[in-house]
Coordinates of C-alpha atoms in Angstrom, one line a residue:
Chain S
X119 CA -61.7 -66.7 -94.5
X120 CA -64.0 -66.0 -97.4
X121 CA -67.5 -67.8 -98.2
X122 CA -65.8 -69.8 -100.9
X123 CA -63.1 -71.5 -98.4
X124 CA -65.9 -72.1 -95.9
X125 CA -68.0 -74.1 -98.1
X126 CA -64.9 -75.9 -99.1
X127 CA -64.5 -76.7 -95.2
X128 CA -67.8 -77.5 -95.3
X129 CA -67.8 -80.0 -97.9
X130 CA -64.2 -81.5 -96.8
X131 CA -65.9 -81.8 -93.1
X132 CA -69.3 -83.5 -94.8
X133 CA -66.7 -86.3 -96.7
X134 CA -65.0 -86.5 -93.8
X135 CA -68.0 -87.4 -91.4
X136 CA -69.7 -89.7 -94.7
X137 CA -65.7 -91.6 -94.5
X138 CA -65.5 -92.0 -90.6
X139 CA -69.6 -93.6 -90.2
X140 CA -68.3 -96.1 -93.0
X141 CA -65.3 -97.0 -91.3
X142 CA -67.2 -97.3 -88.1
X143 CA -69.9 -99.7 -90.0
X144 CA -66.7 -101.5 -91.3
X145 CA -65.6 -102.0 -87.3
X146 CA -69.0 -103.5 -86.7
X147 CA -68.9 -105.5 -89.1
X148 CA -65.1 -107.2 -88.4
X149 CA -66.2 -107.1 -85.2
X150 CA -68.9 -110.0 -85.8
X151 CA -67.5 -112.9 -84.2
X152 CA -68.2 -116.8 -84.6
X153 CA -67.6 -118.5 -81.3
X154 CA -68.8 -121.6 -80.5
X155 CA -71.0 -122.2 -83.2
X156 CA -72.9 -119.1 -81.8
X157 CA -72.7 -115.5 -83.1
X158 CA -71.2 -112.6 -81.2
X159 CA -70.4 -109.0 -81.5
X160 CA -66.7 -108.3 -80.1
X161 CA -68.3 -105.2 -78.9
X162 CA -67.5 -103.6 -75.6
X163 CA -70.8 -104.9 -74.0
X164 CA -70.0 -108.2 -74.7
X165 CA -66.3 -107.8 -73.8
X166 CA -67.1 -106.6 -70.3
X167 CA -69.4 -108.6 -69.5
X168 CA -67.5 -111.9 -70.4
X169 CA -64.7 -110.4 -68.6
X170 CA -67.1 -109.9 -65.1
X171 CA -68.3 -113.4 -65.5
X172 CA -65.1 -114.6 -65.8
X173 CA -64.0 -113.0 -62.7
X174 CA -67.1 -113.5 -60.5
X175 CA -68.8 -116.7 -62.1
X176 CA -67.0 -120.5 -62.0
X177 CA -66.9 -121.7 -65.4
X178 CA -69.0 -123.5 -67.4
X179 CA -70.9 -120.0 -67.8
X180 CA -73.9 -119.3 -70.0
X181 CA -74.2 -116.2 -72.0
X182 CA -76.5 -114.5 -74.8
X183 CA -75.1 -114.6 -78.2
X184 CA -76.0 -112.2 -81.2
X185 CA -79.8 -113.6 -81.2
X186 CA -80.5 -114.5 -78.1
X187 CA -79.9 -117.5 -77.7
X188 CA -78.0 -119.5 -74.5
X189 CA -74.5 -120.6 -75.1
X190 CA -71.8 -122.4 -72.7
X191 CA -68.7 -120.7 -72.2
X192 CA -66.8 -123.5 -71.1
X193 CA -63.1 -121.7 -71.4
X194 CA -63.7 -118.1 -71.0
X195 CA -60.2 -117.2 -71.0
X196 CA -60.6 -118.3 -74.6
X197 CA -63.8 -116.7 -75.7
X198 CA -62.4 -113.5 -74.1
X199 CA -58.9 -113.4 -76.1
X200 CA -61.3 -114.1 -79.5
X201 CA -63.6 -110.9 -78.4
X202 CA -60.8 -108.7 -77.4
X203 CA -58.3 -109.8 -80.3
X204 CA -60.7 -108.5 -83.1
X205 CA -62.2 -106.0 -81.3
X206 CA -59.0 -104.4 -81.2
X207 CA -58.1 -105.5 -85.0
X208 CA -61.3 -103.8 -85.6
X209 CA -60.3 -100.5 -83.9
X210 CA -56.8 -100.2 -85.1
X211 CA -58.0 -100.6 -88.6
X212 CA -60.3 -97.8 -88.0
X213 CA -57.7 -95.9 -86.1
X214 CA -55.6 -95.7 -89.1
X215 CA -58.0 -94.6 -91.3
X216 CA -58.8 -91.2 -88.7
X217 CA -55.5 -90.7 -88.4
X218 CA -55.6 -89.7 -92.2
X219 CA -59.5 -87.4 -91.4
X220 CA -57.4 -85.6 -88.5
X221 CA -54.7 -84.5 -91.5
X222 CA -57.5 -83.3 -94.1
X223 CA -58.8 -81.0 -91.1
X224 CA -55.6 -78.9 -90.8
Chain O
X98 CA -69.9 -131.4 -93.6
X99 CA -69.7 -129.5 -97.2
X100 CA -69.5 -126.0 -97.4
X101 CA -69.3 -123.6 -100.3
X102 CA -71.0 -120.3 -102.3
X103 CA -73.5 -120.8 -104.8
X104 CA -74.2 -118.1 -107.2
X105 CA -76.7 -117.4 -109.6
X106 CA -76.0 -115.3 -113.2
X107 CA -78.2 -115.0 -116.2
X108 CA -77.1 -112.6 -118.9
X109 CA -80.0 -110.4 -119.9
X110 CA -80.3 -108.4 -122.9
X111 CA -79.3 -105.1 -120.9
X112 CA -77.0 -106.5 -118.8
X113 CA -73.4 -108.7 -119.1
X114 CA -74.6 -110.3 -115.9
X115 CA -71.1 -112.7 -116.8
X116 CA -68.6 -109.7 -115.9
X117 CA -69.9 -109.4 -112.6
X118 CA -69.6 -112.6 -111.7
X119 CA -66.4 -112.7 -113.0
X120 CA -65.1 -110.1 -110.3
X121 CA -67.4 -111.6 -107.9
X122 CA -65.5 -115.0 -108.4
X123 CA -62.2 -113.9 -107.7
X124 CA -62.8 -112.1 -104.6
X125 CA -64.3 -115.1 -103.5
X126 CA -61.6 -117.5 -103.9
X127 CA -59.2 -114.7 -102.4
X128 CA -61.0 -113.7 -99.8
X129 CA -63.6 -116.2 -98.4
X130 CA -61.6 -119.3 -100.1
X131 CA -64.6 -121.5 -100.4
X132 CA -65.5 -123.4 -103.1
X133 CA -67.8 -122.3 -105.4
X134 CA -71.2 -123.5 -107.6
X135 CA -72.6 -121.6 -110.7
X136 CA -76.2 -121.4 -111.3
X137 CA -76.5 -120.1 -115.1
X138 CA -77.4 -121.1 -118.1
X139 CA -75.3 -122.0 -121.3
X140 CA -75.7 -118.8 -122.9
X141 CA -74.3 -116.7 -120.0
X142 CA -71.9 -119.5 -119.6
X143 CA -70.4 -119.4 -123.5
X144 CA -69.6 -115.8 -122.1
X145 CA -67.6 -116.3 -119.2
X146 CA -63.6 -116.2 -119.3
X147 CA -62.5 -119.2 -117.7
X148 CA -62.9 -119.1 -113.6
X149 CA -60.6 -121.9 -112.9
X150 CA -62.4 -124.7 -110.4
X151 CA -65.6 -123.6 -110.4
X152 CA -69.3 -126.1 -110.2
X153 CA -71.5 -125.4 -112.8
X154 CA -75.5 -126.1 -112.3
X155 CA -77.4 -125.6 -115.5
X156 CA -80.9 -124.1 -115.6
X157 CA -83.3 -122.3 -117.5
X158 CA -84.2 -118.6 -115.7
X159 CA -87.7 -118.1 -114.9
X160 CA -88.8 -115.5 -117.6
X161 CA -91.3 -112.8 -117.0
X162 CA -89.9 -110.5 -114.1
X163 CA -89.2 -106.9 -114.3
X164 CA -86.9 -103.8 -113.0
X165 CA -87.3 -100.5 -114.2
X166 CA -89.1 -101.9 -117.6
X167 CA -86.0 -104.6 -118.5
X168 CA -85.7 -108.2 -118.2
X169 CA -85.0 -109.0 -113.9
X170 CA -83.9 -112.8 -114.4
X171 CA -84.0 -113.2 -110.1
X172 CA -87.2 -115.3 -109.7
X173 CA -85.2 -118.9 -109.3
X174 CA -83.6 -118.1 -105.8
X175 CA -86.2 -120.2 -104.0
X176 CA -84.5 -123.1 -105.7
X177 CA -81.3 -122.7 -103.9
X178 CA -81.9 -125.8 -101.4
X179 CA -82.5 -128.2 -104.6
X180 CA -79.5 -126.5 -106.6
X181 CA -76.8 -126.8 -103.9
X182 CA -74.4 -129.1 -103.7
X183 CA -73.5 -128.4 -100.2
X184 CA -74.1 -129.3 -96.7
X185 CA -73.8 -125.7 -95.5
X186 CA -74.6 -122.9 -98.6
X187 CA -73.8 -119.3 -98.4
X188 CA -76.3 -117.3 -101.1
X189 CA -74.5 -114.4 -102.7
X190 CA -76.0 -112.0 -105.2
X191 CA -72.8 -111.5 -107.6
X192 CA -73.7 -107.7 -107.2
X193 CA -71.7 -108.1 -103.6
X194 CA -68.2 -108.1 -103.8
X195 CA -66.7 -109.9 -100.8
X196 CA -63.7 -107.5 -100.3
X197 CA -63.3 -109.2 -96.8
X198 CA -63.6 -112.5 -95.6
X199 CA -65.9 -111.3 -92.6
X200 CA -69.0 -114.0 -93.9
X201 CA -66.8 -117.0 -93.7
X202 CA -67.4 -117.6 -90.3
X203 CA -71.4 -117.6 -91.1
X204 CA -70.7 -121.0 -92.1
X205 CA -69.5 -122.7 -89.2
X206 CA -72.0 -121.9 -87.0
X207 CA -75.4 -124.3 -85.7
X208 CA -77.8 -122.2 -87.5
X209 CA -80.1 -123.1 -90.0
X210 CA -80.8 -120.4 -91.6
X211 CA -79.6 -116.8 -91.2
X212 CA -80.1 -113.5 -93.1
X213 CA -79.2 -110.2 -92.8
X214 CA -82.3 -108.1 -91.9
X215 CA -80.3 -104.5 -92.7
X216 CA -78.3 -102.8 -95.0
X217 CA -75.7 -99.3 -94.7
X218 CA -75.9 -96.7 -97.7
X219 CA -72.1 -96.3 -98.0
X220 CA -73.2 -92.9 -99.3
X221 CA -74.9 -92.1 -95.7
X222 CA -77.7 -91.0 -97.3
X223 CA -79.9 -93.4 -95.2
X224 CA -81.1 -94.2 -98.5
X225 CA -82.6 -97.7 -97.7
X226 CA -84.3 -96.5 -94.9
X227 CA -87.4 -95.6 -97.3
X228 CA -88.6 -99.5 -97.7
X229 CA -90.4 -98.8 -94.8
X230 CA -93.6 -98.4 -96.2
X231 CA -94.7 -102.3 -96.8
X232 CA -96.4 -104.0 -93.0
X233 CA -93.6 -106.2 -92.9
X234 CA -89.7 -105.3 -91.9
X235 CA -88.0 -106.6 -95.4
X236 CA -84.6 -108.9 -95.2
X237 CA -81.9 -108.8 -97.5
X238 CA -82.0 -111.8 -99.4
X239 CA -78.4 -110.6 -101.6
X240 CA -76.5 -112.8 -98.6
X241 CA -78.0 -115.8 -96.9
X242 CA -76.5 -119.2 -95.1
X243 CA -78.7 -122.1 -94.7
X244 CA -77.6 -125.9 -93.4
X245 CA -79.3 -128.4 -95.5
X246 CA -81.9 -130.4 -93.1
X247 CA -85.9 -129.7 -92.4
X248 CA -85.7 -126.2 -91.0
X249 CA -83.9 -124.9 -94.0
X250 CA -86.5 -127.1 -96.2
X251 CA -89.4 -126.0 -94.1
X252 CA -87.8 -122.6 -95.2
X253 CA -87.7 -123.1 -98.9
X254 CA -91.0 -124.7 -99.4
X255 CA -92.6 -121.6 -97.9
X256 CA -90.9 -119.2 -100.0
X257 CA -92.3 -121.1 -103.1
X258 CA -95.7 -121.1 -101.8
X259 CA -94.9 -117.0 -101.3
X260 CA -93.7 -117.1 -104.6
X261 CA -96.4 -118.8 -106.6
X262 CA -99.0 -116.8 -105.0
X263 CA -97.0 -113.4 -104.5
X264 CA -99.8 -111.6 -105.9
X265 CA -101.8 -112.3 -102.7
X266 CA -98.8 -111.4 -100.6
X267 CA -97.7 -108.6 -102.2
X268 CA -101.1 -106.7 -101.2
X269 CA -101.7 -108.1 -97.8
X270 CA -98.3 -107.1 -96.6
X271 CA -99.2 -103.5 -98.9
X272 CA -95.7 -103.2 -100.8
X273 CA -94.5 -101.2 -103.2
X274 CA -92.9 -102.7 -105.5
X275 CA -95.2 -104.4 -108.1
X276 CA -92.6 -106.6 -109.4
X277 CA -91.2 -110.1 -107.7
X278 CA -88.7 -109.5 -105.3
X279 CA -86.9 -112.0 -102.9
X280 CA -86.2 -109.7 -100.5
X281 CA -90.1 -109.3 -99.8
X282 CA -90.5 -113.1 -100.7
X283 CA -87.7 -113.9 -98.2
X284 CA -89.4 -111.9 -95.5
X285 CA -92.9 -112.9 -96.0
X286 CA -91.5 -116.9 -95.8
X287 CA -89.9 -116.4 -92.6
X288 CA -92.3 -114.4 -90.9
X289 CA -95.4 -116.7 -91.9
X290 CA -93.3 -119.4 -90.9
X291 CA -92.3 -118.2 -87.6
X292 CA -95.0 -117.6 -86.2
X293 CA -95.1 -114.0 -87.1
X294 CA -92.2 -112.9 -85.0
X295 CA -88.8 -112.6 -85.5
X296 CA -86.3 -114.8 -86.7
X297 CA -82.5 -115.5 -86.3
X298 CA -80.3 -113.2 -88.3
X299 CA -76.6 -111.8 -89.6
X300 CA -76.0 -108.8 -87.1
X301 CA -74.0 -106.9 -90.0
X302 CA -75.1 -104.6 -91.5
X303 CA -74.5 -105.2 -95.7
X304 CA -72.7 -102.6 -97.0
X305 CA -74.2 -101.0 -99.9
X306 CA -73.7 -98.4 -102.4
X307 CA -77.2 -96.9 -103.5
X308 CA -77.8 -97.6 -108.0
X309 CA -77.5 -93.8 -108.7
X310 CA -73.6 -94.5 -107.5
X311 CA -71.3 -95.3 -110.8
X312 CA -68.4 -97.3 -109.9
X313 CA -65.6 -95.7 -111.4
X314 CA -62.8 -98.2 -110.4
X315 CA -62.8 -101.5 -109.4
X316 CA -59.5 -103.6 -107.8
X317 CA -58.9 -106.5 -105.3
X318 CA -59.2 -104.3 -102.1
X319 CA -62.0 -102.2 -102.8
X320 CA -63.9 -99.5 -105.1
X321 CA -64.3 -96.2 -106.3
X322 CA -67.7 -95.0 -106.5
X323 CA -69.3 -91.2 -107.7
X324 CA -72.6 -89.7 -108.3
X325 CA -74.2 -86.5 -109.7
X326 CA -72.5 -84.5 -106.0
X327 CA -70.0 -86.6 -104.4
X328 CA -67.2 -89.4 -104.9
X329 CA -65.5 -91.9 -102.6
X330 CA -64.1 -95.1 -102.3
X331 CA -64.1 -97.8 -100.3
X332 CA -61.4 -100.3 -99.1
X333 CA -61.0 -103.6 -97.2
X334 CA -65.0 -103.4 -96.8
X335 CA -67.7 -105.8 -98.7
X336 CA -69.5 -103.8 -101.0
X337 CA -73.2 -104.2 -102.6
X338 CA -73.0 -102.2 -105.9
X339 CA -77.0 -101.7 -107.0
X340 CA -75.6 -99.9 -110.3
X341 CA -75.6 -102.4 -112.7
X342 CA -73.1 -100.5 -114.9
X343 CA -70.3 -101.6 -113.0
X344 CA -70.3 -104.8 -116.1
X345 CA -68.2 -102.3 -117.7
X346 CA -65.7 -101.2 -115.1

């Protein structure tokens, strides 16, 4: 491979990496979550953590929401199918999308 | 409980402020389906197509602000609380195109008042994280949510009082920019007013595409952009365009 078709990997790989961090800052951002009049990130954090409540806390359970502030999960069955549904909308849009980086790299 | 957007658009002698809105307003009503109140005056308002159901709210700019040596017609933010019609206001610069409808939710929540304290350079430049030289950690003031009631008052009275003696401010806080800026007057409010420590805000981060970024092509789900070394686009993603040029796209 000559010097010219490495700086054109170069630059494909540099738009490639700018294209994937925007996606990923446009999965953060889907993945901001209104629950209870309380904000949430449907992040993995939060998803586990709901989830380990759930299974070793009786409900009503209290949680931290995207400020820090106490909310009452009441139905955390719920709560839990909100975080996971657009966490996962989230990923698969952003799955899509890297299936299309993984072509340019070939 | 009301909710709805309220805008504000003054033509300037630079810039067809109108034509932004214009694009702004439709991706509104498509995306975040809210209703929607106009602050302007009647010259920028003889030059808007019609918008269908839109609230208009009559004013006349405060004059004397600058950006880059032209007319910067942003100095009447502060009177947002008085101009909106609504129980619960979302604060949009027309400059940010809601390609998503990811801040309707910031509406039906028990805050009362959020903002969103940081911003991502679509270009990954990092480019915003310069402002870092002012003693206070600015806010965003291009999207904002308050719930009318004291807090949000509270709020709005001490960004005037920032505003009317931003001189002062502006030094003890040592920032840059010269000029009046509501991000800084935003920030300044909230921290006085909080005590001096922090404050509830939008964990988002807004998108945003730096002003040396020309937006070559504009639709309903997103936005070609390019500069002097690169090009890209964006899609199904809320943009911030800081290049004014984009009136002519």
């Amino acid at each position: 491979m000559n010097i010219g078709e490495l700086k054109k990997q170069s630059d494909l790989s540099y738009d490639v990496a700018v294209a994937k961090r925007n996606e990923l800052e446009k999965a953060h951002a889907r993945q901001v979550v209104v629950y209870n009049e309380h904000i949430f990130k449907a992040d993995p954090l939060t998803i586990n953590h709901v989830k380990n409540l759930s299974e070793l806390h009786s409900s009503p359970f209290m949680v931290l929401d995207s400020n820090n502030n106490p909310v009452q999960i009441d139905d955390p069955k719920d709560f839990l199918q909100v975080l996971v549904e657009r966490n996962q909308e989230s990923l698969n849009s952003y799955h899509q999308v890297f299936k299309t980086f993984a072509k340019k790299g070939d | 409980m009301t909710k709805g957007v309220l805008l504000f658009c003054f033509n300037t002698e630079n810039t067809k402020y109108h034509t932004i809105l214009e694009k702004c307003v439709h991706l509104i009503k498509k995306n975040l389906q809210l209703e929607i109140t106009v602050v302007t005056n009647f010259e920028t308002y003889d030059a808007l197509k019609p918008l269908g159901f839109i609230n208009y709210k009559f004013i006349d700019p405060e004059l004397g602000n600058k950006k880059n040596g032209n007319d910067w017609r942003n100095v009447d933010r502060h009177r947002a609380y008085d101009l909106s019609p609504y129980d619960t206001t979302l604060v949009i610069d027309i400059d940010y195109f809601p390609f998503t409808d990811n801040l309707r939710p910031l509406l039906d929540t028990k805050y009362d008042f959020l903002i969103s304290k940081e911003a991502h350079d679509i270009t990954n430049r990092n480019t915003f994280d310069l402002r870092r030289f002012s003693l206070i950690e600015m806010v965003w003031a291009t999207v904002f949510v308050f719930k009318k009631g004291p807090v949000a008052k509270r709020i709005f009275d001490m960004i005037k009082y920032v505003k009317e003696h931003y001189a002062y401010f502006n030094t003890l806080y040592r920032i840059r920019s010269k000029n009046f800026r509501n991000d800084y007057a935003f920030a300044i409010a909230l921290q006085q007013l909080n005590g001096f420590i922090n404050y509830d805000t939008i964990p988002m981060k807004l998108p945003t595409l730096p002003p040396d970024c020309k937006v070559t092509e504009f639709t309903d789900t997103g936005l070609v952009w390019q500069n002097q070394t690169s090009f890209g686009f964006t899609s199904n993603q809320d943009v911030h365009v800081l290049n004014k040029e984009i009136e002519n796209v």
